């Protein structure tokens, strides 16, 4: 069974005079035990998609307008508050970007890890603390530091504590939202390696949210590229890295340095992400796209399957004939 399946998710944020169209019909699957990298620029809708999985879109401004989010077969968006509380931190856990916002400065790290264990595993405080110390050791922190406070730890160690909290109840799905962005470059690789090793050991599925294709190449099995609240291309690592099809995904690769081929001149994608309160008609990428055709400004392309694993949402692939990027789509 797939761990997670999102169907046609639409999320908006409204204020007095405008509506932000943050997520505009996302479909996504994470097969059991796999890691999906969700990639896109700031404002693409990645974090809102993740918050929807926990049914934590901040109200009253935020609203899940429609869609379904199935976790191991059960629709999270149809759950009552009691069921949601039991699910959060137990079957799904999330690691945020900045460990400081996730940790309570006036509680010891051991207590913070133990809290979730006690809540979800219904064990007494002593047993919860014993398990918390074991978790600390699992993330590479000596157990005798359990009674210390967050300020006594470095940035990388704090993120290890956050990982210990997230994994304490052995969730089936771990959501990691840019988990290494706030860390030193030298620490980033260690934390990433740790997350990946624990994920494999615990056989968890993972949603890795990032704007960094290097991280995707290191830890992900599959990749979904998001633009203006939609997944525009999805496939295996090989589909996306060796067989890129969507012009936006290609633009993301072209804007990276290519050390192997000594390309030093970066080619950033021209223009800016559209204002999510005023998305352009048709394909939202059309004002920036070198391949845009007349229909691109008029109608939204449907997602089209290029193979069993590779999906793309672009008018270039609407036809069965060879197109500009040289791919023959299924009829
Ligand atoms: Fe470019 Fe058109 Fe494809 Fe959008 S649909 S990415 S504008 S070619």
Coordinates of C-alpha atoms and ligand atoms in Angstrom, one line a residue:
X1 CA 0.0 0.0 0.0
X2 CA 1.2 3.6 -0.7
X3 CA 2.0 5.4 2.5
X4 CA 0.6 8.7 1.2
X5 CA -1.7 9.7 -1.6
X6 CA -2.8 13.2 -2.2
X7 CA -5.7 13.8 -4.6
X8 CA -6.5 17.2 -6.2
X9 CA -5.5 19.3 -3.1
X10 CA -6.5 22.9 -3.3
X11 CA -5.5 25.3 -0.5
X12 CA -6.1 29.1 -0.3
X13 CA -5.2 31.9 2.2
X14 CA -7.6 34.8 2.3
X15 CA -7.4 38.3 3.8
X16 CA -9.9 41.1 3.6
X17 CA -9.1 42.0 0.0
X18 CA -7.2 39.2 -1.6
X19 CA -6.9 35.4 -2.0
X20 CA -3.6 33.6 -2.2
X21 CA -3.9 30.5 -4.4
X22 CA -1.2 28.5 -2.6
X23 CA -2.0 25.0 -3.8
X24 CA -4.0 24.5 -6.9
X25 CA -4.7 20.9 -7.5
X26 CA -1.8 18.8 -6.2
X27 CA -1.8 15.0 -6.9
X28 CA 1.0 13.0 -5.3
X29 CA 1.9 9.5 -4.2
X30 CA 4.6 8.3 -1.8
X31 CA 5.0 4.5 -2.1
X32 CA 5.7 2.7 1.1
X33 CA 9.4 3.0 2.3
X34 CA 10.3 5.5 -0.5
X35 CA 11.5 9.1 -0.3
X36 CA 9.8 11.7 -2.5
X37 CA 11.7 15.0 -3.0
X38 CA 9.3 18.0 -3.3
X39 CA 11.2 20.6 -5.2
X40 CA 10.4 24.2 -6.1
X41 CA 11.2 27.9 -5.4
X42 CA 10.0 29.7 -2.3
X43 CA 6.3 30.3 -2.7
X44 CA 5.6 27.3 -4.9
X45 CA 3.3 25.7 -2.3
X46 CA 5.6 23.1 -0.9
X47 CA 5.2 23.8 2.8
X48 CA 1.4 24.4 2.5
X49 CA 1.2 20.9 0.9
X50 CA 3.1 19.5 3.8
X51 CA 0.9 21.3 6.4
X52 CA -2.2 19.9 4.6
X53 CA -0.9 16.4 5.2
X54 CA -1.1 17.1 9.0
X55 CA -4.3 19.1 8.5
X56 CA -2.5 22.0 10.1
X57 CA -3.1 24.8 7.5
X58 CA -3.3 27.8 9.8
X59 CA -6.9 28.9 10.2
X60 CA -8.8 31.2 9.8
X61 CA -6.8 32.7 6.9
X62 CA -5.8 29.3 5.5
X63 CA -8.4 26.9 4.1
X64 CA -8.3 23.5 2.5
X65 CA -10.8 24.1 -0.3
X66 CA -10.9 20.6 -1.6
X67 CA -9.0 17.4 -2.0
X68 CA -8.2 14.2 -0.2
X69 CA -5.1 13.2 1.7
X70 CA -4.9 9.4 2.4
X71 CA -2.4 8.2 4.9
X72 CA -2.2 4.4 4.8
X73 CA -5.7 4.3 3.3
X74 CA -7.5 6.7 5.8
X75 CA -8.5 10.2 4.7
X76 CA -6.8 12.7 7.0
X77 CA -9.0 15.5 5.9
X78 CA -12.1 13.7 7.1
X79 CA -10.7 13.0 10.5
X80 CA -12.0 14.6 13.7
X81 CA -9.7 16.6 16.0
X82 CA -9.1 13.6 18.4
X83 CA -8.1 11.3 15.5
X84 CA -5.8 14.0 14.1
X85 CA -4.1 14.5 17.5
X86 CA -3.5 10.8 17.8
X87 CA -2.1 10.7 14.2
X88 CA 0.3 13.7 14.5
X89 CA 3.7 12.9 15.9
X90 CA 2.7 9.2 15.9
X91 CA 2.1 8.1 12.3
X92 CA 3.3 11.3 10.7
X93 CA 6.0 13.6 12.1
X94 CA 7.5 16.7 10.7
X95 CA 11.0 18.3 10.9
X96 CA 11.0 22.0 10.3
X97 CA 13.8 24.2 8.9
X98 CA 14.8 26.0 12.0
X99 CA 15.4 23.9 15.1
X100 CA 15.0 26.9 17.4
X101 CA 11.4 27.3 16.5
X102 CA 10.7 23.6 17.1
X103 CA 12.3 23.4 20.6
X104 CA 11.0 24.7 23.9
X105 CA 13.8 26.8 25.4
X106 CA 12.7 26.2 29.0
X107 CA 12.3 22.4 28.9
X108 CA 15.2 19.9 28.8
X109 CA 15.7 18.0 25.6
X110 CA 15.1 14.7 27.3
X111 CA 11.7 15.9 28.5
X112 CA 10.8 17.2 25.1
X113 CA 11.5 13.9 23.4
X114 CA 9.8 12.0 26.2
X115 CA 6.6 14.1 26.0
X116 CA 5.5 12.6 22.6
X117 CA 6.5 9.1 23.7
X118 CA 4.3 9.4 26.8
X119 CA 1.4 10.8 24.9
X120 CA 1.3 8.3 22.1
X121 CA 2.8 5.2 23.6
X122 CA 0.9 5.4 26.9
X123 CA 3.9 4.6 29.1
X124 CA 4.8 6.2 32.4
X125 CA 7.2 9.1 32.7
X126 CA 10.2 7.0 33.7
X127 CA 9.8 4.6 30.8
X128 CA 9.3 7.6 28.4
X129 CA 12.5 9.2 29.6
X130 CA 14.4 5.9 29.2
X131 CA 13.1 5.7 25.6
X132 CA 14.0 9.4 25.0
X133 CA 17.6 8.8 26.1
X134 CA 17.8 5.8 23.7
X135 CA 16.5 8.1 20.9
X136 CA 19.1 10.8 21.8
X137 CA 21.8 8.1 21.5
X138 CA 20.4 7.0 18.2
X139 CA 20.9 10.5 16.8
X140 CA 24.5 10.6 18.1
X141 CA 24.1 12.6 21.3
X142 CA 25.3 11.0 24.6
X143 CA 22.3 10.0 26.7
X144 CA 23.7 11.9 29.8
X145 CA 23.0 15.2 28.0
X146 CA 19.2 14.5 28.2
X147 CA 18.8 16.9 31.2
X148 CA 20.4 19.8 29.3
X149 CA 18.5 22.7 27.7
X150 CA 18.4 23.6 24.0
X151 CA 20.7 26.6 24.5
X152 CA 23.5 24.2 25.6
X153 CA 23.6 22.6 22.2
X154 CA 25.0 23.7 18.8
X155 CA 22.8 24.3 15.8
X156 CA 23.6 20.9 14.3
X157 CA 23.0 19.1 17.7
X158 CA 19.6 21.0 18.1
X159 CA 18.5 19.7 14.7
X160 CA 19.5 16.2 15.9
X161 CA 17.3 16.7 18.9
X162 CA 14.4 17.7 16.6
X163 CA 15.0 14.6 14.6
X164 CA 14.9 12.5 17.8
X165 CA 11.6 14.1 18.7
X166 CA 10.2 13.4 15.2
X167 CA 11.3 9.8 15.2
X168 CA 10.5 8.9 18.8
X169 CA 7.2 7.2 18.0
X170 CA 8.5 5.5 14.8
X171 CA 6.2 7.4 12.3
X172 CA 5.4 5.7 9.0
X173 CA 5.8 9.1 7.3
X174 CA 8.5 11.7 8.0
X175 CA 8.1 15.1 6.5
X176 CA 11.3 17.0 6.4
X177 CA 10.9 20.7 5.4
X178 CA 14.3 22.1 4.3
X179 CA 15.8 20.3 7.4
X180 CA 19.3 21.5 6.8
X181 CA 18.8 25.0 5.4
X182 CA 19.4 26.8 8.8
X183 CA 22.6 24.8 9.5
X184 CA 26.3 25.3 8.7
X185 CA 27.4 23.8 5.4
X186 CA 29.7 21.4 7.2
X187 CA 26.9 20.2 9.5
X188 CA 24.3 19.9 6.7
X189 CA 25.8 16.8 5.2
X190 CA 26.0 15.0 8.6
X191 CA 22.4 15.8 9.4
X192 CA 21.2 14.7 6.0
X193 CA 23.2 11.4 6.3
X194 CA 21.6 10.8 9.7
X195 CA 18.1 11.4 8.5
X196 CA 18.7 9.1 5.6
X197 CA 20.2 6.3 7.7
X198 CA 17.4 6.4 10.3
X199 CA 14.8 6.5 7.6
X200 CA 16.3 3.3 6.1
X201 CA 16.7 1.6 9.4
X202 CA 13.1 2.4 10.5
X203 CA 11.7 1.7 7.0
X204 CA 9.8 5.0 7.0
X205 CA 8.5 6.8 3.9
X206 CA 9.7 10.4 3.6
X207 CA 8.6 13.6 2.0
X208 CA 11.8 15.8 1.6
X209 CA 10.9 19.4 0.9
X210 CA 13.8 21.3 -0.6
X211 CA 14.9 23.7 -3.3
X212 CA 18.2 22.0 -3.5
X213 CA 18.5 19.4 -6.3
X214 CA 21.8 18.2 -4.8
X215 CA 19.9 17.0 -1.7
X216 CA 17.4 15.3 -3.9
X217 CA 20.1 13.4 -5.8
X218 CA 21.5 12.2 -2.5
X219 CA 18.4 11.1 -0.6
X220 CA 15.4 10.7 -2.8
X221 CA 13.9 7.9 -4.9
X222 CA 11.3 10.0 -6.6
X223 CA 11.0 13.7 -7.4
X224 CA 8.0 16.1 -7.7
X225 CA 8.7 19.5 -9.2
X226 CA 6.2 22.2 -8.0
X227 CA 5.5 25.5 -9.6
X228 CA 2.7 28.0 -8.6
X229 CA 0.9 25.5 -6.5
X230 CA 0.9 22.5 -8.9
X231 CA 3.2 19.5 -9.5
X232 CA 4.5 20.1 -13.1
X233 CA 6.7 17.1 -13.4
X234 CA 7.1 13.9 -11.4
X235 CA 9.2 10.8 -11.8
X236 CA 12.0 8.7 -10.5
X237 CA 15.4 10.2 -9.9
X238 CA 16.4 8.9 -13.3
X239 CA 13.4 10.4 -15.0
X240 CA 14.1 13.8 -13.7
X241 CA 17.9 13.9 -13.7
X242 CA 18.5 12.0 -17.0
X243 CA 15.3 12.6 -18.9
X244 CA 14.1 16.1 -17.8
X245 CA 11.0 17.2 -19.8
X246 CA 9.3 20.2 -18.3
X247 CA 10.8 23.5 -19.3
X248 CA 10.7 24.7 -15.7
X249 CA 12.6 21.7 -14.4
X250 CA 15.1 22.2 -17.2
X251 CA 15.4 25.8 -16.1
X252 CA 16.2 24.7 -12.5
X253 CA 19.0 22.4 -13.8
X254 CA 20.4 25.1 -16.1
X255 CA 20.6 27.6 -13.1
X256 CA 22.9 25.2 -11.3
X257 CA 26.7 25.2 -11.6
X258 CA 27.8 22.1 -13.6
X259 CA 31.1 21.2 -12.0
X260 CA 31.7 18.0 -14.0
X261 CA 31.3 19.7 -17.3
X262 CA 33.0 22.9 -16.1
X263 CA 30.1 25.1 -17.0
X264 CA 30.8 28.2 -15.0
X265 CA 28.1 30.5 -16.5
X266 CA 24.8 30.0 -14.7
X267 CA 21.6 30.6 -16.6
X268 CA 18.9 31.7 -14.2
X269 CA 15.3 31.3 -15.2
X270 CA 14.2 34.6 -16.5
X271 CA 11.5 36.6 -14.7
X272 CA 9.9 35.9 -11.3
X273 CA 7.4 33.4 -9.8
X274 CA 3.9 34.8 -10.5
X275 CA 2.0 36.6 -7.7
X276 CA -0.1 33.8 -6.1
X277 CA -3.0 36.3 -5.7
X278 CA -3.0 36.9 -9.5
X279 CA -1.9 33.8 -11.3
X280 CA -1.7 34.3 -15.0
X281 CA -4.3 32.4 -17.2
X282 CA -3.3 29.1 -18.7
X283 CA 0.1 27.6 -17.8
X284 CA 1.4 29.8 -14.9
X285 CA 4.9 29.4 -16.3
X286 CA 4.1 30.8 -19.7
X287 CA 5.5 34.4 -19.0
X288 CA 8.9 32.8 -18.3
X289 CA 8.9 29.9 -20.7
X290 CA 11.2 29.9 -23.8
X291 CA 8.9 27.2 -25.3
X292 CA 5.6 28.9 -24.8
X293 CA 3.0 28.4 -27.6
X294 CA -0.2 30.3 -28.1
X295 CA -2.3 27.8 -26.2
X296 CA 0.0 28.1 -23.2
X297 CA -1.5 31.5 -22.2
X298 CA -5.1 30.2 -22.7
X299 CA -5.5 26.8 -21.1
X300 CA -3.9 24.8 -18.3
X301 CA -2.2 21.7 -19.6
X302 CA -3.3 18.4 -18.2
X303 CA -0.8 16.1 -16.4
X304 CA 0.3 13.6 -19.0
X305 CA 2.0 10.2 -18.5
X306 CA 5.2 9.8 -20.5
X307 CA 5.9 6.4 -18.9
X308 CA 4.8 4.3 -16.0
X309 CA 6.8 6.6 -13.7
X310 CA 7.1 9.9 -15.5
X311 CA 4.4 12.5 -15.5
X312 CA 4.5 16.0 -17.0
X313 CA 2.1 18.9 -17.1
X314 CA 3.0 20.9 -20.3
X315 CA 1.3 21.6 -23.6
X316 CA 4.5 20.3 -25.4
X317 CA 3.4 16.8 -24.5
X318 CA -0.3 17.0 -25.6
X319 CA 0.5 15.5 -28.9
X320 CA 1.5 12.0 -29.9
X321 CA 4.1 13.3 -32.3
X322 CA 7.7 14.2 -31.4
X323 CA 7.8 17.6 -29.8
X324 CA 10.3 20.3 -29.3
X325 CA 12.1 18.6 -26.4
X326 CA 12.2 15.3 -28.3
X327 CA 9.8 13.2 -26.3
X328 CA 7.0 11.0 -27.7
X329 CA 4.1 11.0 -25.3
X330 CA 1.7 8.1 -24.9
X331 CA -1.4 8.4 -27.0
Ligands
LIG1 FE1 6.1 26.3 -21.3 FE2 3.7 26.0 -22.4 FE3 4.8 23.9 -21.3 FE4 3.9 26.0 -19.8 S1 2.7 24.6 -21.1 S2 5.8 25.0 -19.6 S3 4.3 27.7 -21.1 S4 5.5 25.0 -23.1

